[in-house]
Short mmCIF file of C-alpha atoms in Angstrom, two decimals:
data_model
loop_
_atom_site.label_atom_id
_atom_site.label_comp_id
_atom_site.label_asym_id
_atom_site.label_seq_id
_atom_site.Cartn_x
_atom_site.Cartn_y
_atom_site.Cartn_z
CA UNK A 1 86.14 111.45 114.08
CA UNK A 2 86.53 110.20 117.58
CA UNK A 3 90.40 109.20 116.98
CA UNK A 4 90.86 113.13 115.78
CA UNK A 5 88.73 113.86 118.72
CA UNK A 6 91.05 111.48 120.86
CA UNK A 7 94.52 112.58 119.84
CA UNK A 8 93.85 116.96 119.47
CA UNK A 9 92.72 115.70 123.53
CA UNK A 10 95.78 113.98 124.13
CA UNK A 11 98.09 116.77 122.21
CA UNK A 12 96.06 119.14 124.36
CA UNK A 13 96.89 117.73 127.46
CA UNK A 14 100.60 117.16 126.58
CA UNK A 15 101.24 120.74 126.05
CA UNK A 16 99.64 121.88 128.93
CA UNK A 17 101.30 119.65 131.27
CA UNK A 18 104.57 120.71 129.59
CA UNK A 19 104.28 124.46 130.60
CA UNK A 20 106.21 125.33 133.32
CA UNK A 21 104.76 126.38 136.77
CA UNK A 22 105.68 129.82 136.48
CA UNK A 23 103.28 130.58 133.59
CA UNK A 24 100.50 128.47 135.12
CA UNK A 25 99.90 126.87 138.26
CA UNK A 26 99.62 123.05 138.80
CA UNK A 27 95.82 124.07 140.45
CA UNK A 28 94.91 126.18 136.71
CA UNK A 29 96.52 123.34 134.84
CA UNK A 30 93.83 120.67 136.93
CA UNK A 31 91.50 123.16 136.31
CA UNK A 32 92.17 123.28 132.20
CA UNK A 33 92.42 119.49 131.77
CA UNK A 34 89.23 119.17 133.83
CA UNK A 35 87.47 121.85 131.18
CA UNK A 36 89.11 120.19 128.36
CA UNK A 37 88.02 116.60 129.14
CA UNK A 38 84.58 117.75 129.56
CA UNK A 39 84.74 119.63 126.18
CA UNK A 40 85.84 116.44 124.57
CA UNK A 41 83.95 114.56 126.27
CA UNK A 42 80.57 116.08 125.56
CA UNK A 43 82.19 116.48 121.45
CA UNK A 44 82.55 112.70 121.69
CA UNK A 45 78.88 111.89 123.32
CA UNK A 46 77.47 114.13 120.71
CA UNK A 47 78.95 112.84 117.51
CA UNK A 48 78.36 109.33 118.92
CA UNK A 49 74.48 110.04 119.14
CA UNK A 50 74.46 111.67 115.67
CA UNK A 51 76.05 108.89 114.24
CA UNK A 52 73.32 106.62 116.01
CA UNK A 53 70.48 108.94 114.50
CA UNK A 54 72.22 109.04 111.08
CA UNK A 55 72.17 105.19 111.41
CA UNK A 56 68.66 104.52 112.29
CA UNK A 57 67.60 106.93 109.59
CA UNK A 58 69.18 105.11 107.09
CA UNK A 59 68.27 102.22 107.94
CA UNK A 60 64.31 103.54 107.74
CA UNK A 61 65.18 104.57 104.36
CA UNK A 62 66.22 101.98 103.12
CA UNK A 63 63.68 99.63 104.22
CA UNK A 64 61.27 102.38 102.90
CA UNK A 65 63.58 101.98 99.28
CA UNK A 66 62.54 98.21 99.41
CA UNK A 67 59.25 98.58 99.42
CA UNK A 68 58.66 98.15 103.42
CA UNK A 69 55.92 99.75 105.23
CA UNK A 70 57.16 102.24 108.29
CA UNK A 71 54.71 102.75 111.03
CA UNK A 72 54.84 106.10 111.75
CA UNK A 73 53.02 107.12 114.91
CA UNK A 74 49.00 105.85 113.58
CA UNK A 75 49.91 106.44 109.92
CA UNK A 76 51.24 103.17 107.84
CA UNK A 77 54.01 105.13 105.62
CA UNK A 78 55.26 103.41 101.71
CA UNK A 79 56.02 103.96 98.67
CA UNK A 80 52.37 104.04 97.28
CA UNK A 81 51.13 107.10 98.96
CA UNK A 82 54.24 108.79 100.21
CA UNK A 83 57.66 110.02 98.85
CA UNK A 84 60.82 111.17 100.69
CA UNK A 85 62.07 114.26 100.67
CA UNK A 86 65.98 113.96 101.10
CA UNK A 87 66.06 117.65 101.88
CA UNK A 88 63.82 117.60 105.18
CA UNK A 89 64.40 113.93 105.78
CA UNK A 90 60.43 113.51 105.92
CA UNK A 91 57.79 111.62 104.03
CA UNK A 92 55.57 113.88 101.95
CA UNK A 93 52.25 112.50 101.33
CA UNK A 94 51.64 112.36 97.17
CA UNK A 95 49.27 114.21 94.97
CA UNK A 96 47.46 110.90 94.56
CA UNK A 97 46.65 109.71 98.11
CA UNK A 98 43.76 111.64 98.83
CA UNK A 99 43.57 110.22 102.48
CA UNK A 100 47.06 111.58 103.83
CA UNK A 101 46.85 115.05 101.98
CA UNK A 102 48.92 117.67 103.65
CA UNK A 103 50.39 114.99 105.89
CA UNK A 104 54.47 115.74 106.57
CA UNK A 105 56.23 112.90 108.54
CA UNK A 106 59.87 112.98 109.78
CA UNK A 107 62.04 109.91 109.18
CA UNK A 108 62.55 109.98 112.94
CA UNK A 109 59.53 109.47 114.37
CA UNK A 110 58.87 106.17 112.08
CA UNK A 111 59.97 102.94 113.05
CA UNK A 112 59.72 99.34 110.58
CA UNK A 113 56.82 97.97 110.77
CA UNK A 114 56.85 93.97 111.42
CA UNK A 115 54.66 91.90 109.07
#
């Protein structure tokens, strides 16, 4: 994504540089390149942190998959008592674990806990 992000920049920029000064002036053409870097720019930042989030919550999951325990905030989230829910990307506490009833946890606010 960020080399289509990259080069749509680049092919961006090349056409507006290759406008003549007639149809825009070199101060709006500063002025669009300066927009359009920023636009990219902030596209790029923001599919970079996704990605990062996407990773992390993987990576919970599949810890979670092996039969690791998450710490999520005070609760201690596995297999036994909780299942995922691939939908809301949370854990949903099961009919059988009469202690966490009604508890909903999102994958991002767990972290792996160390043994």
């Amino acid at each position: 994504m960020r080399i289509i992000l990259f080069l749509i920049l680049l092919l961006a920029v090349l056409l507006i540089i290759a406008l003549s000064d007639e149809i825009i002036s070199k101060k709006s053409k500063g002025v669009i390149l300066v927009v359009l870097v920023l636009i990219f720019g902030g596209a790029y930042f923001f599919t970079q942190s996704s990605q990062n989030s996407q990773n992390e919550s993987t990576e919970l999951l599949l810890a979670y998959e092996q039969g690791k325990s998450l710490k999520c905030g005070a609760l201690e989230v596995n297999a036994s008592n909780f299942s995922f829910e691939y939908g809301t990307q949370s854990f949903v506490a099961k009919k059988g674990a009469k202690a966490f009833a009604g508890q909903i946890i999102a994958i991002k606010d767990c972290e792996i806990k160390e043994q």
